[in-house]
PDB file of C-alpha atoms and ligand atoms in Angstrom:
ATOM      1  CA  MET A1364      -9.224  25.639   7.642  1.00 46.00           C
ATOM      2  CA  PRO A1365      -8.475  27.471  10.755  1.00 49.00           C
ATOM      3  CA  PRO A1366      -4.821  27.447  12.332  1.00 50.00           C
ATOM      4  CA  GLY A1367      -4.401  24.319  14.280  1.00 48.00           C
ATOM      5  CA  ALA A1368      -7.409  22.371  13.050  1.00 47.00           C
ATOM      6  CA  VAL A1369      -6.976  18.683  12.636  1.00 51.00           C
ATOM      7  CA  HIS A1370      -7.212  17.790   8.980  1.00 55.00           C
ATOM      8  CA  GLU A1371     -10.097  15.625   8.506  1.00 80.00           C
ATOM      9  CA  ARG A1372      -9.462  11.889   6.792  1.00 85.00           C
ATOM     10  CA  VAL A1373     -11.415  11.100   4.218  1.00 91.00           C
ATOM     11  CA  LEU A1374     -11.881   7.805   2.403  1.00 94.00           C
ATOM     12  CA  LYS A1375     -11.855   7.970  -1.343  1.00 94.00           C
ATOM     13  CA  THR A1376     -14.149   4.975  -2.153  1.00 96.00           C
ATOM     14  CA  ALA A1377     -16.235   2.484  -0.137  1.00 97.00           C
ATOM     15  CA  LYS A1378     -16.943  -0.557  -2.395  1.00 96.00           C
ATOM     16  CA  ILE A1379     -19.730  -2.904  -1.640  1.00 97.00           C
ATOM     17  CA  LYS A1380     -19.530  -6.015  -3.441  1.00 95.00           C
ATOM     18  CA  ILE A1381     -23.448  -7.227  -3.459  1.00 97.00           C
ATOM     19  CA  THR A1382     -22.901 -10.405  -5.146  1.00 96.00           C
ATOM     20  CA  THR A1383     -20.039 -12.900  -5.957  1.00 93.00           C
ATOM     21  CA  LYS A1384     -22.291 -14.112  -8.998  1.00 94.00           C
ATOM     22  CA  CYS A1385     -21.393 -13.253 -12.220  1.00 93.00           C
ATOM     23  CA  ASN A1386     -22.705 -14.123 -15.907  1.00 91.00           C
ATOM     24  CA  ARG A1387     -19.066 -14.483 -17.294  1.00 89.00           C
ATOM     25  CA  SER A1388     -16.175 -16.704 -15.978  1.00 82.00           C
ATOM     26  CA  CYS A1389     -13.106 -14.595 -16.772  1.00 78.00           C
ATOM     27  CA  ASP A1390      -9.591 -16.398 -16.332  1.00 75.00           C
ATOM     28  CA  PHE A1391      -8.043 -13.579 -14.459  1.00 72.00           C
ATOM     29  CA  CYS A1392     -11.109 -12.936 -12.083  1.00 76.00           C
ATOM     30  CA  ILE A1393     -10.740 -13.682  -8.574  1.00 71.00           C
ATOM     31  CA  PHE A1394     -13.735 -11.684  -7.358  1.00 74.00           C
ATOM     32  CA  ALA A1395     -16.644 -13.839  -8.698  1.00 76.00           C
ATOM     33  CA  ASP A1396     -17.907 -17.572  -8.595  1.00 76.00           C
ATOM     34  CA  GLY A1397     -19.811 -17.497 -11.712  1.00 77.00           C
ATOM     35  CA  ALA A1398     -23.531 -19.062 -11.242  1.00 80.00           C
ATOM     36  CA  GLN A1399     -22.440 -20.640  -7.688  1.00 86.00           C
ATOM     37  CA  GLY A1400     -21.977 -17.306  -6.058  1.00 90.00           C
ATOM     38  CA  GLU A1401     -24.229 -15.572  -3.581  1.00 94.00           C
ATOM     39  CA  ASN A1402     -26.043 -12.510  -3.310  1.00 96.00           C
ATOM     40  CA  MET A1403     -25.728 -10.042  -0.561  1.00 97.00           C
ATOM     41  CA  PRO A1404     -29.050  -9.915   1.607  1.00 97.00           C
ATOM     42  CA  PRO A1405     -30.946  -6.485   1.284  1.00 97.00           C
ATOM     43  CA  GLU A1406     -30.688  -6.211   5.207  1.00 97.00           C
ATOM     44  CA  THR A1407     -26.817  -6.750   5.180  1.00 97.00           C
ATOM     45  CA  PHE A1408     -26.897  -3.874   2.427  1.00 98.00           C
ATOM     46  CA  SER A1409     -29.095  -1.668   4.367  1.00 98.00           C
ATOM     47  CA  THR A1410     -26.815  -2.016   7.394  1.00 97.00           C
ATOM     48  CA  ILE A1411     -23.944  -1.108   5.435  1.00 98.00           C
ATOM     49  CA  LEU A1412     -25.558   2.072   4.269  1.00 98.00           C
ATOM     50  CA  ASP A1413     -26.207   2.859   7.778  1.00 97.00           C
ATOM     51  CA  ARG A1414     -22.433   2.490   8.730  1.00 97.00           C
ATOM     52  CA  LEU A1415     -21.229   4.288   5.607  1.00 97.00           C
ATOM     53  CA  ARG A1416     -23.516   7.420   6.702  1.00 96.00           C
ATOM     54  CA  THR A1417     -21.198   7.561   9.915  1.00 95.00           C
ATOM     55  CA  ILE A1418     -17.771   8.026   7.900  1.00 95.00           C
ATOM     56  CA  PRO A1419     -16.520  10.727   5.677  1.00 94.00           C
ATOM     57  CA  PHE A1420     -16.001   9.307   2.062  1.00 96.00           C
ATOM     58  CA  ARG A1421     -16.297  10.600  -1.516  1.00 96.00           C
ATOM     59  CA  GLN A1422     -17.560   7.586  -3.854  1.00 98.00           C
ATOM     60  CA  LEU A1423     -19.766   4.563  -3.580  1.00 98.00           C
ATOM     61  CA  HIS A1424     -18.864   1.830  -5.556  1.00 98.00           C
ATOM     62  CA  ILE A1425     -21.423  -0.993  -6.463  1.00 98.00           C
ATOM     63  CA  ASN A1426     -19.365  -4.218  -7.463  1.00 95.00           C
ATOM     64  CA  GLY A1427     -19.366  -7.599  -7.514  1.00 90.00           C
ATOM     65  CA  GLY A1428     -19.103 -10.388  -9.188  1.00 90.00           C
ATOM     66  CA  GLU A1429     -21.468  -8.710 -11.871  1.00 96.00           C
ATOM     67  CA  PRO A1430     -23.856  -6.472  -9.448  1.00 97.00           C
ATOM     68  CA  THR A1431     -26.552  -6.540 -12.135  1.00 98.00           C
ATOM     69  CA  VAL A1432     -27.102 -10.127 -11.840  1.00 96.00           C
ATOM     70  CA  HIS A1433     -28.247  -9.512  -8.142  1.00 97.00           C
ATOM     71  CA  ARG A1434     -31.814 -10.059  -8.357  1.00 96.00           C
ATOM     72  CA  ASP A1435     -32.574  -6.724  -6.309  1.00 98.00           C
ATOM     73  CA  PHE A1436     -29.977  -4.528  -8.078  1.00 98.00           C
ATOM     74  CA  PRO A1437     -32.597  -1.785  -8.913  1.00 98.00           C
ATOM     75  CA  VAL A1438     -33.850  -1.836  -5.296  1.00 98.00           C
ATOM     76  CA  LEU A1439     -30.316  -1.835  -3.747  1.00 98.00           C
ATOM     77  CA  SER A1440     -29.236   0.879  -6.276  1.00 98.00           C
ATOM     78  CA  SER A1441     -31.902   3.644  -5.644  1.00 98.00           C
ATOM     79  CA  LEU A1442     -31.776   2.571  -1.819  1.00 98.00           C
ATOM     80  CA  ALA A1443     -28.250   3.686  -1.892  1.00 98.00           C
ATOM     81  CA  ARG A1444     -28.772   6.892  -3.845  1.00 98.00           C
ATOM     82  CA  GLU A1445     -31.508   7.670  -1.551  1.00 98.00           C
ATOM     83  CA  ARG A1446     -29.682   7.062   1.686  1.00 98.00           C
ATOM     84  CA  LEU A1447     -26.253   8.680   0.570  1.00 98.00           C
ATOM     85  CA  PRO A1448     -27.516  11.334  -1.900  1.00 97.00           C
ATOM     86  CA  ASP A1449     -24.157  13.398  -1.656  1.00 96.00           C
ATOM     87  CA  LYS A1450     -21.958  10.509  -2.652  1.00 98.00           C
ATOM     88  CA  VAL A1451     -20.406   9.885  -6.372  1.00 98.00           C
ATOM     89  CA  MET A1452     -22.484   6.608  -7.243  1.00 98.00           C
ATOM     90  CA  VAL A1453     -20.229   4.344  -9.447  1.00 98.00           C
ATOM     91  CA  LEU A1454     -21.126   1.072 -10.915  1.00 98.00           C
ATOM     92  CA  GLY A1455     -18.622  -1.676 -11.645  1.00 97.00           C
ATOM     93  CA  THR A1456     -20.195  -3.646 -14.699  1.00 97.00           C
ATOM     94  CA  ASN A1457     -19.442  -6.037 -17.738  1.00 96.00           C
ATOM     95  CA  ALA A1458     -22.235  -4.118 -19.469  1.00 97.00           C
ATOM     96  CA  ILE A1459     -24.062  -7.382 -20.834  1.00 97.00           C
ATOM     97  CA  THR A1460     -27.305  -7.264 -18.942  1.00 97.00           C
ATOM     98  CA  LEU A1461     -27.240  -3.332 -19.462  1.00 98.00           C
ATOM     99  CA  ALA A1462     -27.405  -3.904 -23.002  1.00 98.00           C
ATOM    100  CA  ARG A1463     -29.990  -6.713 -23.038  1.00 97.00           C
ATOM    101  CA  ASN A1464     -32.335  -5.821 -20.240  1.00 97.00           C
ATOM    102  CA  LYS A1465     -34.078  -2.232 -20.314  1.00 97.00           C
ATOM    103  CA  PRO A1466     -34.957  -2.139 -16.870  1.00 98.00           C
ATOM    104  CA  LEU A1467     -31.463  -2.595 -15.333  1.00 98.00           C
ATOM    105  CA  MET A1468     -30.507   0.035 -17.820  1.00 98.00           C
ATOM    106  CA  GLU A1469     -33.069   2.280 -16.600  1.00 98.00           C
ATOM    107  CA  ALA A1470     -32.039   1.578 -12.919  1.00 98.00           C
ATOM    108  CA  THR A1471     -28.315   2.306 -13.725  1.00 98.00           C
ATOM    109  CA  LEU A1472     -29.300   5.559 -15.461  1.00 98.00           C
ATOM    110  CA  ALA A1473     -31.516   6.550 -12.444  1.00 98.00           C
ATOM    111  CA  SER A1474     -29.059   5.916  -9.740  1.00 98.00           C
ATOM    112  CA  TYR A1475     -25.400   5.873 -11.292  1.00 98.00           C
ATOM    113  CA  ASP A1476     -23.042   8.907 -11.822  1.00 98.00           C
ATOM    114  CA  GLN A1477     -20.223   6.854 -13.557  1.00 98.00           C
ATOM    115  CA  VAL A1478     -20.018   3.329 -14.943  1.00 98.00           C
ATOM    116  CA  LEU A1479     -16.594   1.156 -15.035  1.00 98.00           C
ATOM    117  CA  ILE A1480     -16.557  -1.574 -17.626  1.00 97.00           C
ATOM    118  CA  GLY A1481     -14.180  -4.244 -17.918  1.00 94.00           C
ATOM    119  CA  CYS A1482     -13.876  -4.970 -21.849  1.00 95.00           C
ATOM    120  CA  ASP A1483     -11.608  -7.559 -23.569  1.00 91.00           C
ATOM    121  CA  ASP A1484     -11.571 -11.041 -24.879  1.00 90.00           C
ATOM    122  CA  GLU A1485     -12.174 -12.522 -21.392  1.00 86.00           C
ATOM    123  CA  HIS A1486     -15.141 -10.380 -20.908  1.00 89.00           C
ATOM    124  CA  GLY A1487     -16.600 -11.158 -24.197  1.00 91.00           C
ATOM    125  CA  ASN A1488     -18.659  -7.853 -24.276  1.00 95.00           C
ATOM    126  CA  TYR A1489     -17.669  -6.144 -27.354  1.00 95.00           C
ATOM    127  CA  GLU A1490     -20.978  -5.744 -28.819  1.00 96.00           C
ATOM    128  CA  GLU A1491     -22.552  -4.800 -25.651  1.00 97.00           C
ATOM    129  CA  VAL A1492     -20.040  -2.228 -24.870  1.00 98.00           C
ATOM    130  CA  HIS A1493     -20.472  -0.657 -28.337  1.00 97.00           C
ATOM    131  CA  SER A1494     -24.246  -0.637 -27.630  1.00 97.00           C
ATOM    132  CA  VAL A1495     -24.258   0.988 -24.052  1.00 98.00           C
ATOM    133  CA  VAL A1496     -21.392   3.248 -24.308  1.00 98.00           C
ATOM    134  CA  PRO A1497     -23.421   5.748 -26.371  1.00 98.00           C
ATOM    135  CA  ALA A1498     -26.642   5.444 -24.357  1.00 98.00           C
ATOM    136  CA  LEU A1499     -24.768   6.136 -20.900  1.00 98.00           C
ATOM    137  CA  ARG A1500     -22.957   9.100 -22.474  1.00 98.00           C
ATOM    138  CA  ALA A1501     -26.233  10.670 -23.964  1.00 98.00           C
ATOM    139  CA  ALA A1502     -27.422  10.627 -20.397  1.00 98.00           C
ATOM    140  CA  GLY A1503     -24.332  12.492 -19.246  1.00 98.00           C
ATOM    141  CA  LYS A1504     -22.782   9.582 -17.274  1.00 98.00           C
ATOM    142  CA  THR A1505     -19.131   9.085 -16.956  1.00 98.00           C
ATOM    143  CA  VAL A1506     -18.186   6.138 -18.602  1.00 98.00           C
ATOM    144  CA  VAL A1507     -14.575   4.342 -18.041  1.00 98.00           C
ATOM    145  CA  ILE A1508     -13.667   1.373 -20.246  1.00 97.00           C
ATOM    146  CA  ASN A1509     -10.715  -0.946 -18.885  1.00 95.00           C
ATOM    147  CA  SER A1510      -9.266  -3.535 -21.128  1.00 94.00           C
ATOM    148  CA  VAL A1511      -6.595  -6.169 -19.756  1.00 89.00           C
ATOM    149  CA  LEU A1512      -3.829  -5.823 -21.968  1.00 90.00           C
ATOM    150  CA  GLU A1513      -3.009  -9.343 -22.170  1.00 85.00           C
ATOM    151  CA  GLY A1514      -6.665 -10.200 -22.958  1.00 86.00           C
ATOM    152  CA  ILE A1515      -7.182  -8.050 -26.053  1.00 91.00           C
ATOM    153  CA  THR A1516      -5.969  -7.620 -29.601  1.00 92.00           C
ATOM    154  CA  PRO A1517      -4.527  -4.652 -31.024  1.00 93.00           C
ATOM    155  CA  ASP A1518      -7.583  -4.261 -33.438  1.00 94.00           C
ATOM    156  CA  ARG A1519      -9.869  -4.672 -30.522  1.00 95.00           C
ATOM    157  CA  LEU A1520      -8.204  -1.976 -28.508  1.00 95.00           C
ATOM    158  CA  THR A1521      -8.155   0.423 -31.545  1.00 95.00           C
ATOM    159  CA  ARG A1522     -11.799  -0.291 -32.155  1.00 96.00           C
ATOM    160  CA  LEU A1523     -12.552   0.618 -28.219  1.00 96.00           C
ATOM    161  CA  ALA A1524     -10.444   3.690 -28.180  1.00 96.00           C
ATOM    162  CA  GLU A1525     -12.168   4.909 -31.588  1.00 97.00           C
ATOM    163  CA  LEU A1526     -15.607   4.299 -29.645  1.00 98.00           C
ATOM    164  CA  CYS A1527     -14.432   6.067 -26.441  1.00 98.00           C
ATOM    165  CA  SER A1528     -13.007   9.000 -28.460  1.00 98.00           C
ATOM    166  CA  ALA A1529     -16.104   9.445 -30.459  1.00 98.00           C
ATOM    167  CA  HIS A1530     -18.588   9.241 -27.277  1.00 98.00           C
ATOM    168  CA  GLY A1531     -16.634  11.191 -24.895  1.00 98.00           C
ATOM    169  CA  ALA A1532     -15.556   7.776 -22.709  1.00 98.00           C
ATOM    170  CA  ILE A1533     -12.407   7.502 -21.082  1.00 98.00           C
ATOM    171  CA  HIS A1534     -10.333   4.242 -22.096  1.00 96.00           C
ATOM    172  CA  VAL A1535      -7.714   2.999 -19.722  1.00 95.00           C
ATOM    173  CA  THR A1536      -5.516  -0.281 -19.996  1.00 93.00           C
ATOM    174  CA  ASN A1537      -4.064  -2.414 -17.201  1.00 86.00           C
ATOM    175  CA  HIS A1538      -2.097  -5.532 -16.891  1.00 82.00           C
ATOM    176  CA  VAL A1539      -3.428  -8.282 -15.188  1.00 73.00           C
ATOM    177  CA  HIS A1540      -2.437  -7.395 -11.567  1.00 65.00           C
ATOM    178  CA  HIS A1541      -4.163 -10.454  -9.690  1.00 64.00           C
ATOM    179  CA  ILE A1542      -2.325 -12.078  -6.902  1.00 65.00           C
ATOM    180  CA  ASP A1543       0.021 -15.110  -7.434  1.00 69.00           C
ATOM    181  CA  VAL A1544       0.844 -15.257 -11.144  1.00 69.00           C
ATOM    182  CA  GLY A1545       4.301 -16.762 -10.399  1.00 76.00           C
ATOM    183  CA  GLN A1546       5.937 -13.376  -9.062  1.00 79.00           C
ATOM    184  CA  PRO A1547       8.545 -13.746  -6.328  1.00 86.00           C
ATOM    185  CA  THR A1548       6.931 -13.108  -3.011  1.00 89.00           C
ATOM    186  CA  ASN A1549       7.332  -9.545  -1.619  1.00 91.00           C
ATOM    187  CA  ALA A1550       9.759  -9.216   1.340  1.00 92.00           C
ATOM    188  CA  LEU A1551       7.363  -7.740   3.566  1.00 93.00           C
ATOM    189  CA  GLY A1552       8.999  -4.744   5.615  1.00 92.00           C
ATOM    190  CA  GLY A1553       6.804  -1.989   6.707  1.00 92.00           C
ATOM    191  CA  LEU A1554       3.440  -1.955   5.985  1.00 91.00           C
ATOM    192  CA  CYS A1555       1.532  -1.040   2.564  1.00 88.00           C
ATOM    193  CA  ALA A1556       0.660   2.825   2.189  1.00 83.00           C
ATOM    194  CA  ARG A1557      -0.308   2.626  -1.350  1.00 83.00           C
ATOM    195  CA  TYR A1558      -3.886   2.426  -0.323  1.00 78.00           C
ATOM    196  CA  LEU A1559      -4.075   4.917   2.713  1.00 83.00           C
ATOM    197  CA  ASP A1560      -7.444   6.407   2.885  1.00 87.00           C
ATOM    198  CA  GLN A1561      -8.307   4.858  -0.384  1.00 89.00           C
ATOM    199  CA  HIS A1562     -10.361   1.868  -0.386  1.00 91.00           C
ATOM    200  CA  LEU A1563     -12.777   0.342   2.050  1.00 94.00           C
ATOM    201  CA  MET A1564     -13.912  -3.084   0.375  1.00 93.00           C
ATOM    202  CA  ILE A1565     -16.979  -4.648   1.985  1.00 95.00           C
ATOM    203  CA  GLU A1566     -17.814  -7.925   0.996  1.00 93.00           C
ATOM    204  CA  VAL A1567     -20.847  -9.985   0.774  1.00 93.00           C
ATOM    205  CA  ASP A1568     -20.772 -10.885   4.281  1.00 93.00           C
ATOM    206  CA  GLY A1569     -20.421  -7.429   5.730  1.00 95.00           C
ATOM    207  CA  SER A1570     -16.259  -8.197   6.304  1.00 94.00           C
ATOM    208  CA  CYS A1571     -14.013  -5.210   5.599  1.00 94.00           C
ATOM    209  CA  TYR A1572     -10.974  -4.673   4.150  1.00 92.00           C
ATOM    210  CA  ARG A1573      -9.189  -1.475   3.580  1.00 91.00           C
ATOM    211  CA  CYS A1574      -7.730  -2.393   0.283  1.00 89.00           C
ATOM    212  CA  PHE A1575      -9.227  -3.195  -2.961  1.00 81.00           C
ATOM    213  CA  ASN A1576      -7.183  -6.698  -2.845  1.00 74.00           C
ATOM    214  CA  ALA A1577     -10.028  -8.528  -0.752  1.00 63.00           C
ATOM    215  CA  MET A1578      -9.951 -12.007  -1.758  1.00 63.00           C
ATOM    216  CA  ALA A1579      -8.399 -13.801   1.147  1.00 63.00           C
ATOM    217  CA  LYS A1580     -11.507 -15.082   3.032  1.00 69.00           C
ATOM    218  CA  ASP A1581     -11.470 -14.953   6.854  1.00 78.00           C
ATOM    219  CA  ASP A1582      -8.569 -12.239   6.872  1.00 86.00           C
ATOM    220  CA  SER A1583     -10.869  -9.058   7.529  1.00 89.00           C
ATOM    221  CA  GLU A1584      -9.679  -6.519  10.013  1.00 89.00           C
ATOM    222  CA  PHE A1585     -13.331  -5.906  10.984  1.00 94.00           C
ATOM    223  CA  SER A1586     -17.034  -5.963   9.805  1.00 95.00           C
ATOM    224  CA  VAL A1587     -19.927  -3.861   9.359  1.00 96.00           C
ATOM    225  CA  TRP A1588     -21.583  -5.267  12.377  1.00 96.00           C
ATOM    226  CA  ASP A1589     -19.088  -3.935  14.759  1.00 96.00           C
ATOM    227  CA  ASP A1590     -20.421  -0.972  16.779  1.00 95.00           C
ATOM    228  CA  ASP A1591     -17.109   0.662  16.599  1.00 95.00           C
ATOM    229  CA  PHE A1592     -17.100   0.512  12.692  1.00 95.00           C
ATOM    230  CA  ALA A1593     -16.428   3.968  12.097  1.00 93.00           C
ATOM    231  CA  ALA A1594     -13.500   4.360  14.355  1.00 92.00           C
ATOM    232  CA  LYS A1595     -11.922   1.256  12.876  1.00 93.00           C
ATOM    233  CA  VAL A1596     -12.210   2.591   9.301  1.00 93.00           C
ATOM    234  CA  PHE A1597      -9.534   5.010  10.412  1.00 91.00           C
ATOM    235  CA  ALA A1598      -7.581   3.216  13.031  1.00 91.00           C
ATOM    236  CA  PRO A1599      -3.833   2.267  12.421  1.00 90.00           C
ATOM    237  CA  ARG A1600      -3.140  -0.743  10.224  1.00 89.00           C
ATOM    238  CA  ARG A1601      -0.749  -2.969  12.226  1.00 88.00           C
ATOM    239  CA  HIS A1602      -0.736  -6.430  10.183  1.00 89.00           C
ATOM    240  CA  HIS A1603      -0.360  -7.309   6.530  1.00 91.00           C
ATOM    241  CA  TYR A1604      -3.264  -9.137   5.063  1.00 89.00           C
ATOM    242  CA  ARG A1605      -2.317 -12.833   4.187  1.00 86.00           C
ATOM    243  CA  PHE A1606      -2.315 -11.915   0.406  1.00 84.00           C
ATOM    244  CA  CYS A1607      -0.057  -8.674   0.753  1.00 89.00           C
ATOM    245  CA  GLY A1608       3.020 -11.038   0.247  1.00 88.00           C
ATOM    246  CA  LYS A1609       1.923 -11.996  -3.232  1.00 85.00           C
ATOM    247  CA  CYS A1610       0.501  -8.556  -4.114  1.00 85.00           C
ATOM    248  CA  HIS A1611       2.016  -6.566  -7.066  1.00 82.00           C
ATOM    249  CA  GLU A1612       0.741  -3.442  -5.589  1.00 84.00           C
ATOM    250  CA  TYR A1613       2.785  -3.724  -2.478  1.00 89.00           C
ATOM    251  CA  THR A1614       4.458  -0.501  -1.383  1.00 90.00           C
ATOM    252  CA  ASP A1615       6.769  -0.458   1.519  1.00 91.00           C
ATOM    253  CA  SER A1616       5.967   2.237   3.847  1.00 89.00           C
ATOM    254  CA  GLY A1617       8.665   1.635   5.941  1.00 90.00           C
ATOM    255  CA  ALA A1618       6.717   2.072   9.132  1.00 90.00           C
ATOM    256  CA  PRO A1619       5.585  -0.566  11.383  1.00 89.00           C
ATOM    257  CA  VAL A1620       1.959   0.810  11.479  1.00 89.00           C
ATOM    258  CA  VAL A1621       0.128   2.698   8.933  1.00 87.00           C
ATOM    259  CA  PRO A1622      -1.934   5.202   8.508  1.00 73.00           C
ATOM    260  CA  ALA A1623       0.182   7.743  10.480  1.00 63.00           C
ATOM    261  CA  PRO A1624      -1.388   9.438  13.312  1.00 63.00           C
ATOM    262  CA  LEU A1625      -3.528  12.476  12.721  1.00 63.00           C
ATOM    263  CA  PRO A1626      -1.631  15.642  13.563  1.00 57.00           C
ATOM    264  CA  VAL A1627      -2.192  16.772  17.006  1.00 56.00           C
ATOM    265  CA  PRO A1628      -4.419  19.824  17.214  1.00 58.00           C
ATOM    266  CA  ILE A1629      -2.421  23.005  18.408  1.00 57.00           C
ATOM    267  CA  THR A1630      -4.250  24.671  21.695  1.00 58.00           C
ATOM    268  CA  VAL A1631      -4.400  28.266  21.299  1.00 54.00           C
ATOM    269  CA  THR A1632      -3.613  29.931  24.861  1.00 49.00           C
TER     270      THR A1632
HETATM  271  S1  LIG B 798       0.003  -4.884  -0.252  1.00 83.38           S
HETATM  272 FE1  LIG B 798      -1.492  -5.384  -1.537  1.00 83.38          FE
HETATM  273  S2  LIG B 798      -2.910  -6.429  -0.645  1.00 83.38           S
HETATM  274 FE2  LIG B 798      -1.410  -5.698   0.790  1.00 83.38          FE
HETATM  275  S3  LIG B 798      -2.486  -3.693   1.632  1.00 83.38           S
HETATM  276 FE3  LIG B 798      -0.768  -3.180  -0.027  1.00 83.38          FE
HETATM  277  S4  LIG B 798      -2.057  -3.128  -1.960  1.00 83.38           S
HETATM  278 FE4  LIG B 798      -3.459  -4.343  -0.317  1.00 83.38          FE
END
């Protein structure tokens, strides 16, 4: 980079929630409404892809709910691959449909680079995970299995670790980190800097949150329908979301505004 050049800001991940439908009803999940959920219309998805082409980012996550239950999942996946060919395509799934439905597995193999799978007692998908991990790894996909420690027995955990080790998948564990499980409310000071340039979460209706914790309805900062979408993605954040007070992830930046302004370019005279 030449002296004096401005460091370009690059978003790590854009996540599109294409549906709030799911084929499971996990107790700890705040992102899905089971069979009562709604699918993102294809026109909205297409508009989002147009908008995303105007900003620098690295990975496109397709999430839900359970994204593979969206009736247009194969079409939406191939459209994203085609329109954003230089992005790492990541699918978040419980893998149940991938194990049972060959066309959905083929659509996944055709369009995605990485597959992230939640697997524990709540997901109830041990059999399906043991079936799909070898196939995904044989096709060269990066596979990450994520288990919530509060929802899995040591024996199950060991067997998943062995599966991942045998096939070169990654096994990670997590605690239930969702909001409002009895913890004291954060004393909010500065704004949360933990997700600076990390996640842009785009909801089914096109509303946007610069954080992965997008569960408070009608609290988004902007939407994909805004003409100045690209500017808003990197604009300073001046307010907490309503759910920040209950968030386990809160990191006090100490600053009243984040992200910090870009460095001012130095003019060579
Ligand atoms: S406090 Fe939590 S919800 Fe708020 S911005 Fe930080 S990570 Fe997101």
